[in-house]
Short mmCIF file of C-alpha atoms and ligand atoms in Angstrom, two decimals:
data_model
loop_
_atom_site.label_atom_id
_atom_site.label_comp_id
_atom_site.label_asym_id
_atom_site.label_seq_id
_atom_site.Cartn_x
_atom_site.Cartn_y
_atom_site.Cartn_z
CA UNK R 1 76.03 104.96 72.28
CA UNK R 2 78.70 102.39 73.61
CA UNK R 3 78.33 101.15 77.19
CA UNK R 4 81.29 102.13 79.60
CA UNK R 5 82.94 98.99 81.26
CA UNK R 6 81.72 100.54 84.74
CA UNK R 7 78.17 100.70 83.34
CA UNK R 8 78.20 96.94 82.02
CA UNK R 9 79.82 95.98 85.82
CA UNK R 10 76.84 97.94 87.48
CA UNK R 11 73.91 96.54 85.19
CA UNK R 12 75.81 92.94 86.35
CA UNK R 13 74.91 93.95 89.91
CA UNK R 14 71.96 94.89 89.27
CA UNK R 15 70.95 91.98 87.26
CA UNK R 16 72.62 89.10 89.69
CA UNK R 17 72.75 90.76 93.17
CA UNK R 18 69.91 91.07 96.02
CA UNK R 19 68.92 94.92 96.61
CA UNK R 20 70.06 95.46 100.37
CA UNK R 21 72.37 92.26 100.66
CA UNK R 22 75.99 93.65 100.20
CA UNK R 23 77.97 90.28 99.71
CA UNK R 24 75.77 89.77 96.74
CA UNK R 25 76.61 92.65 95.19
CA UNK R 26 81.05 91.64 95.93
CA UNK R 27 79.72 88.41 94.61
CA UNK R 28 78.13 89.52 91.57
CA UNK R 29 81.06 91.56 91.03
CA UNK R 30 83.38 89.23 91.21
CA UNK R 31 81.85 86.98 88.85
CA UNK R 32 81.38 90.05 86.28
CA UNK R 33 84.76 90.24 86.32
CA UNK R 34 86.14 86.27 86.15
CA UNK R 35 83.64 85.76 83.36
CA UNK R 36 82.82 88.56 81.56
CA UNK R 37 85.29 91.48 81.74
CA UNK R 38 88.50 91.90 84.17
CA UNK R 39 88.57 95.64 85.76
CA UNK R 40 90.68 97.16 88.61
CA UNK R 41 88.50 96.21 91.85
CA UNK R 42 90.64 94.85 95.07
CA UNK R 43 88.77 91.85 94.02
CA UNK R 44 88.17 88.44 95.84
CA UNK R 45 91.90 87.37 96.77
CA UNK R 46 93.02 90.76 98.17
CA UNK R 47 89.75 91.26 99.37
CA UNK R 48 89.79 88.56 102.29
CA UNK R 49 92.86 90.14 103.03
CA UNK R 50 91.01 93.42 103.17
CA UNK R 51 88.27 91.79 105.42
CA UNK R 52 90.44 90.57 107.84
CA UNK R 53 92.33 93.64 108.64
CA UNK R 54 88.90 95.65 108.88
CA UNK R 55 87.51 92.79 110.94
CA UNK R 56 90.34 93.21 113.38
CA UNK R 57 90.68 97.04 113.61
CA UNK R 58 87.01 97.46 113.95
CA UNK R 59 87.01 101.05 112.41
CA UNK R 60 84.92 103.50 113.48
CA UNK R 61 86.41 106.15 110.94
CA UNK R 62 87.06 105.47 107.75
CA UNK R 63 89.07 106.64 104.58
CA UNK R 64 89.47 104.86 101.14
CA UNK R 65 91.20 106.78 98.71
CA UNK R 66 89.61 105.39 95.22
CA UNK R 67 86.55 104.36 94.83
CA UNK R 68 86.10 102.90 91.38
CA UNK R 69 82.61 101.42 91.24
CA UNK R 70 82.33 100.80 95.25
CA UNK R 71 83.12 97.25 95.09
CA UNK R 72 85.55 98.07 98.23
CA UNK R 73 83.73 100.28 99.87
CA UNK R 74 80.91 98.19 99.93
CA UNK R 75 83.42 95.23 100.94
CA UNK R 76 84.79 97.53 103.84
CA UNK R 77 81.23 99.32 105.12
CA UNK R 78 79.70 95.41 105.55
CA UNK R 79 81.96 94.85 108.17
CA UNK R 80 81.63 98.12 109.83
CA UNK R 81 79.98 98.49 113.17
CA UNK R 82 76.49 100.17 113.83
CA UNK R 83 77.45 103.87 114.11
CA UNK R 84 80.93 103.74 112.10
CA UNK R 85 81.54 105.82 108.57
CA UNK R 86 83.48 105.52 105.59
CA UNK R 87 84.64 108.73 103.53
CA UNK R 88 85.35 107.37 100.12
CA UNK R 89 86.91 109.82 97.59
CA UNK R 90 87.18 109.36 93.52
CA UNK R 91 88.91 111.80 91.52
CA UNK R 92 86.58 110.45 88.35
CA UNK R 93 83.16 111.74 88.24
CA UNK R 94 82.06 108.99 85.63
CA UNK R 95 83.01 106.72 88.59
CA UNK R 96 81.68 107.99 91.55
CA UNK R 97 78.73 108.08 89.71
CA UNK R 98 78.58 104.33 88.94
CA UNK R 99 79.77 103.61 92.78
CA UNK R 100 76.86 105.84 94.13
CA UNK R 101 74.20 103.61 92.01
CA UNK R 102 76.36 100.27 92.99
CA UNK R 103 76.58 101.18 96.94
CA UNK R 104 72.69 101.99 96.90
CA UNK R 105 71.79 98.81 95.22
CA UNK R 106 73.98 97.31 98.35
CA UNK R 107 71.91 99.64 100.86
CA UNK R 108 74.75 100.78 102.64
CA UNK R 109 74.05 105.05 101.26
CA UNK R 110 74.20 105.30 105.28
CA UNK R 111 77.44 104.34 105.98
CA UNK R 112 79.70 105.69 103.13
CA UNK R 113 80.12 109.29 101.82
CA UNK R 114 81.22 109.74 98.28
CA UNK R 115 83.56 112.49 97.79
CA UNK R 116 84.46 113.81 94.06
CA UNK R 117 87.51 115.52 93.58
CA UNK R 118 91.32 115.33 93.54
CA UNK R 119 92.55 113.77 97.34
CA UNK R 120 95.48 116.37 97.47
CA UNK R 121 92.64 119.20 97.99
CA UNK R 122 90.24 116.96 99.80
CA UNK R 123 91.77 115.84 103.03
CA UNK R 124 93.59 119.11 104.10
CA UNK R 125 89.73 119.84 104.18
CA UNK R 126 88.08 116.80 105.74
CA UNK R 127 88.57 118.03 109.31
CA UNK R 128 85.99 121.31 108.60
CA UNK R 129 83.84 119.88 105.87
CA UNK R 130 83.21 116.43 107.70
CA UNK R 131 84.09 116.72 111.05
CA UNK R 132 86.55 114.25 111.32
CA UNK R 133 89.00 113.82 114.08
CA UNK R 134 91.05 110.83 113.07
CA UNK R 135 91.21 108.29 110.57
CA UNK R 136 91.22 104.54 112.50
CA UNK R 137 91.89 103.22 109.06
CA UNK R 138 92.70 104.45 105.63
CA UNK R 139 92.45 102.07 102.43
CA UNK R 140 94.75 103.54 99.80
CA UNK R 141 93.57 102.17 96.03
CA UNK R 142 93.65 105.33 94.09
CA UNK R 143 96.63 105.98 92.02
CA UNK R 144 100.02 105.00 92.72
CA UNK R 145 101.88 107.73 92.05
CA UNK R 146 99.06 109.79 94.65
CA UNK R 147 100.19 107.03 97.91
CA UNK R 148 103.02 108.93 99.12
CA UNK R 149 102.20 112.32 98.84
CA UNK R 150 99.02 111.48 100.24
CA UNK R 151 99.87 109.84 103.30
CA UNK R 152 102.53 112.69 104.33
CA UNK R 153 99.10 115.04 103.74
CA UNK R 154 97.80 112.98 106.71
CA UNK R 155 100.08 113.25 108.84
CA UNK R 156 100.55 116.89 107.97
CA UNK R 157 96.93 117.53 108.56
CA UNK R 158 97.02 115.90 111.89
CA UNK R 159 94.40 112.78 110.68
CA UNK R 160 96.19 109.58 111.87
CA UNK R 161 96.62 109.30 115.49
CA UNK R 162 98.41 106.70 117.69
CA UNK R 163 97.89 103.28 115.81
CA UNK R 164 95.93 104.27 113.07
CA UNK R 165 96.48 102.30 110.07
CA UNK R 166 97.51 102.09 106.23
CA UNK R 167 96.21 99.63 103.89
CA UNK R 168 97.55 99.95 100.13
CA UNK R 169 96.49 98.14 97.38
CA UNK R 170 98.81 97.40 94.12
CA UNK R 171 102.38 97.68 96.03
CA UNK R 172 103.87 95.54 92.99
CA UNK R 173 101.50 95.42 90.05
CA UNK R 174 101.38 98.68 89.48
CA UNK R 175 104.03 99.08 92.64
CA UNK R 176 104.50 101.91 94.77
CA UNK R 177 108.21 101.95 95.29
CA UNK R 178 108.34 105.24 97.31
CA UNK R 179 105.84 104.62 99.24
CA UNK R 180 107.19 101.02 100.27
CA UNK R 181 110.12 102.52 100.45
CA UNK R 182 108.87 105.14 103.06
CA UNK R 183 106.56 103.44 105.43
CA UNK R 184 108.93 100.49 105.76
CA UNK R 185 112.27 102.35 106.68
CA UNK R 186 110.38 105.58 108.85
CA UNK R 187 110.67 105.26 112.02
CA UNK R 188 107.12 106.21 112.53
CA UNK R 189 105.30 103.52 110.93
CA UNK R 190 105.39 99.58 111.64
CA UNK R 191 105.03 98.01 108.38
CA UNK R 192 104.20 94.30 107.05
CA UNK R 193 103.38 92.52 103.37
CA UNK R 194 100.41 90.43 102.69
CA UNK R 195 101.93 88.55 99.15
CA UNK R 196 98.36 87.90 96.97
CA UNK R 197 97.92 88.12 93.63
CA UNK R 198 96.43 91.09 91.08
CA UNK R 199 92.31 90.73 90.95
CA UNK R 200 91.28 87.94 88.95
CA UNK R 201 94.79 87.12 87.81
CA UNK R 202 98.15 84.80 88.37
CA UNK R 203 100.17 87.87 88.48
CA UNK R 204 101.75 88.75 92.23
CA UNK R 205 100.51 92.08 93.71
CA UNK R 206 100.36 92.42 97.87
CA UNK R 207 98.62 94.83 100.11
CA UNK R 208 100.92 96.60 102.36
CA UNK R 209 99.92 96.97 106.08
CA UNK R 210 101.31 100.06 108.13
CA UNK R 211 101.18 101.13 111.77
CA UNK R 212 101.25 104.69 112.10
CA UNK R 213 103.29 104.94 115.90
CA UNK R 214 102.29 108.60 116.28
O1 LIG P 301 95.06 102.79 88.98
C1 LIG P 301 94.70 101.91 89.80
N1 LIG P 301 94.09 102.33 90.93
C2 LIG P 301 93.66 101.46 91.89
N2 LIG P 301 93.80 100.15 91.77
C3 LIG P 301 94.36 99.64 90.63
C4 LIG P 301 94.46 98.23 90.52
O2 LIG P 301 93.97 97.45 91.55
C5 LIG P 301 95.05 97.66 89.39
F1 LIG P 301 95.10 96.32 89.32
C6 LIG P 301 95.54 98.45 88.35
C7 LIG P 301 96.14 97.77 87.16
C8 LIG P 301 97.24 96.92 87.37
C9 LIG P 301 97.78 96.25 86.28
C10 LIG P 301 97.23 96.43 85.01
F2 LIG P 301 97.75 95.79 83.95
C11 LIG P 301 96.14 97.29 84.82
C12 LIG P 301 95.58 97.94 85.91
C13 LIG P 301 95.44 99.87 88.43
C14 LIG P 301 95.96 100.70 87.30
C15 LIG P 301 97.34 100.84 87.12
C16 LIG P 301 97.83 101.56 86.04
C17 LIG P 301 96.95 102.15 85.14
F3 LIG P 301 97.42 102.85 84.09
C18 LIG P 301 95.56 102.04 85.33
C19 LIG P 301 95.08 101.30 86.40
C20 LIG P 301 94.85 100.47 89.59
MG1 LIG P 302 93.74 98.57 93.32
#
């Protein structure tokens, strides 16, 4: 039977990367996708972006919403410190299933969770189920249509506190108008564009950064 795309990006992992040596595994992922076959990770352009603003918030809780095969999550959990987590959910079981195989080849199973199942019922319960307080930093990549409705779920819930902040992916190609639209003009957010380019391509895409102000 036919391969799956995520399949053919995880045997590429495990055929170029190091077991246990994470940048090999965004490296070999990367290359998968400039030489053999394009597919929808943050990838390396947006991904420097993505380092930097994990680098400087120095998370201790994480949430990425979309996890694809992992190649974010394991971007994001290399940077994290000793004792921090990462709560990564994926609506597509086919996926998560791929992202489990391509985070363990990475050997960061420690440090990231793998939730399956729709966001809209997962984070109203991530305060009992996982015992999470706060969010220091949430990494929206899921689907675009999800970012809004999501993010008011946060606040709702009580899971962003005082400075916690927003990272989206695809706020042009796709484009998330209503979200832009809403964490730039509320008053409780402090919002700012990083221009890049969409993975592995000329096109434009950004990442749009947001201060939640409580
Ligand atoms: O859905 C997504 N989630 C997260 N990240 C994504 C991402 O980083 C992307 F680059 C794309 C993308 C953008 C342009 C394009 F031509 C194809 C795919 C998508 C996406 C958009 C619309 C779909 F119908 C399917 C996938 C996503
Ligand atoms: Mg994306």
């Amino acid at each position: 039977t036919q391969s799956t795309r995520p399949q053919r990006l995880l045997h590429a992992v495990q055929k170029n990367a190091t077991r246990g040596d994470p940048r090999s595994v965004v490296k070999a992922i990367d290359n998968f996708c400039r030489q053999k076959e394009w597919a929808m990770n943050v990838g390396d352009e947006k991904g420097c972006i993505l380092d930097s603003v994990v680098s400087e918030v120095n998370p201790v809780t994480v949430l990425e919403l979309g996890t694809y095969c992992g190649y974010s999550t394991v971007r994001i959990a290399s940077l994290l410190p000793p004792r921090a987590k990462i709560i990564t959910l994926e609506f597509n079981p086919d996926y998560a299933k791929i992202a489990r195989q391509v985070i363990a080849w990475a050997g960061l199973e420690d440090k990231i969770q793998v939730v399956e199942g729709p966001s809209g019922e997962w984070i109203p319960k991530m305060k009992e189920q996982f015992g999470v307080k706060t969010f220091d930093l949430v990494f929206l990549d899921h689907w675009k249509d999800r970012y809004l409705p999501d993010t008011k779920l946060l606040e709702d819930c009580g899971l962003l506190r005082k400075g916690s902040i927003l990272l989206a992916d695809n706020v042009i190609c796709p484009g998330t108008p209503d979200y832009l639209e809403y964490v730039r003009n509320s008053p409780r957010y402090k919002s700012q564009y990083f221009k890049s380019h969409l993975e592995y391509t000329k096109a434009e895409d950004g990442l749009e950064k947001s201060v939640f102000l409580g």
